[in-house]
Coordinates of C-alpha atoms in Angstrom, one line a residue:
V161 CA 323.0 95.7 308.3
Q162 CA 319.8 93.8 308.0
L163 CA 316.1 94.7 308.2
V164 CA 313.6 91.8 308.7
E165 CA 309.9 92.5 308.5
S166 CA 307.2 90.2 309.8
G167 CA 303.6 90.1 310.9
G168 CA 301.7 90.5 307.7
G169 CA 298.9 88.3 306.6
L170 CA 295.3 88.2 305.4
V171 CA 292.8 90.2 307.4
Q172 CA 289.2 91.3 306.9
P173 CA 288.3 94.9 306.5
G174 CA 288.2 96.6 309.9
G175 CA 290.7 94.2 311.3
S176 CA 294.1 94.8 312.9
L177 CA 297.6 93.6 312.4
R178 CA 300.9 94.5 314.0
L179 CA 304.0 94.5 311.9
S180 CA 307.5 94.1 313.3
C181 CA 310.9 95.1 311.9
A182 CA 314.0 93.7 313.5
A183 CA 317.1 95.7 312.7
S184 CA 320.7 94.6 313.0
G185 CA 323.9 96.5 312.4
F186 CA 322.5 99.9 313.6
L187 CA 320.4 101.2 316.4
V188 CA 316.7 102.1 315.7
S189 CA 316.6 104.1 319.0
I190 CA 318.9 106.9 317.7
N191 CA 317.9 107.0 314.1
A192 CA 314.7 108.0 312.3
M193 CA 312.8 105.0 311.1
G194 CA 309.9 104.6 308.8
W195 CA 307.4 102.1 307.4
Y196 CA 306.8 102.2 303.6
R197 CA 304.4 100.2 301.5
Q198 CA 304.1 99.3 297.9
A199 CA 300.8 98.3 296.3
P200 CA 300.7 96.5 293.0
G201 CA 301.4 98.9 290.2
K202 CA 302.1 101.8 292.5
E203 CA 305.3 103.4 293.8
R204 CA 306.6 102.7 297.2
E205 CA 305.3 105.3 299.7
L206 CA 306.2 106.3 303.3
V207 CA 303.2 105.8 305.5
A208 CA 304.7 106.3 309.0
H209 CA 307.8 107.9 310.4
I210 CA 309.3 108.2 313.8
T211 CA 312.2 110.6 314.4
S212 CA 315.2 110.0 316.6
G213 CA 313.5 112.1 319.2
G214 CA 310.3 110.1 319.1
S215 CA 308.0 112.4 317.1
T216 CA 305.7 110.6 314.7
N217 CA 304.3 111.5 311.4
Y218 CA 301.8 109.7 309.2
A219 CA 300.5 109.8 305.7
D220 CA 297.0 111.2 305.5
S221 CA 295.7 107.9 304.3
V222 CA 296.6 106.1 307.5
K223 CA 296.4 108.9 310.1
G224 CA 294.3 107.9 313.1
R225 CA 294.5 104.2 312.2
F226 CA 298.3 103.3 312.2
T227 CA 300.8 103.8 315.0
I228 CA 304.5 103.5 314.7
S229 CA 306.6 102.7 317.7
R230 CA 310.0 101.1 318.6
D231 CA 311.5 99.0 321.3
S232 CA 315.1 99.9 321.9
A233 CA 315.9 96.8 323.9
K234 CA 314.8 94.6 321.0
N235 CA 316.1 97.0 318.4
T236 CA 312.7 96.6 316.7
V237 CA 310.2 99.0 315.1
Y238 CA 306.5 98.2 315.0
L239 CA 303.5 99.3 313.0
Q240 CA 300.1 98.8 314.7
M241 CA 297.5 98.9 312.0
N242 CA 293.8 99.2 313.0
S243 CA 290.6 99.6 311.0
L244 CA 292.3 98.2 307.9
K245 CA 290.9 98.9 304.5
P246 CA 291.2 97.0 301.2
E247 CA 293.4 99.9 300.0
D248 CA 295.9 99.1 302.7
T249 CA 296.8 96.0 300.8
A250 CA 300.5 96.2 299.9
V251 CA 303.9 94.9 300.8
Y252 CA 305.2 96.7 303.8
Y253 CA 308.8 97.5 304.4
C254 CA 310.7 99.4 307.1
N255 CA 313.9 101.4 306.7
Q256 CA 316.0 104.0 308.3
V257 CA 314.8 107.4 307.1
V258 CA 316.9 110.4 306.3
N259 CA 315.7 113.9 305.3
N260 CA 312.3 113.0 306.6
I261 CA 311.4 110.7 303.7
V262 CA 314.4 109.1 302.0
P263 CA 315.2 105.5 302.8
F264 CA 318.8 104.9 303.7
R265 CA 319.4 101.2 304.0
S266 CA 319.0 98.3 301.6
W267 CA 315.5 97.0 301.6
G268 CA 314.4 93.9 303.4
Q269 CA 312.1 91.3 302.0
G270 CA 309.0 93.1 303.2
T271 CA 305.8 91.6 304.6
Q272 CA 302.6 91.2 302.6
V273 CA 299.4 92.7 304.0
T274 CA 296.2 91.7 302.3
V275 CA 292.9 93.2 303.4
S276 CA 290.0 91.4 301.9
S277 CA 286.7 89.8 302.8

């Protein structure tokens, strides 16, 4: 089982990024998946979640700006991030989610997102 995140980078406030998470060893299409982030000095938090049925949920801090989706053919989960703010700066990770919030798999390396002018 492996999770490989990519797509991060440096972006100005108000900009956009799309993160990708390629999974191997299990199917993202039949499992709940989530994007987490960890800012310096803070705990890792779940910011976006998609259920096996396709329902999505977001943390209040990203609601209306971030969109989680998945491509079953590519076994990949995405996070479209728009209207980025400096407070979105963090390392972003994806994982299979159980009980609506608990990460199930070992973490990947994550991808750094830095929002700064």
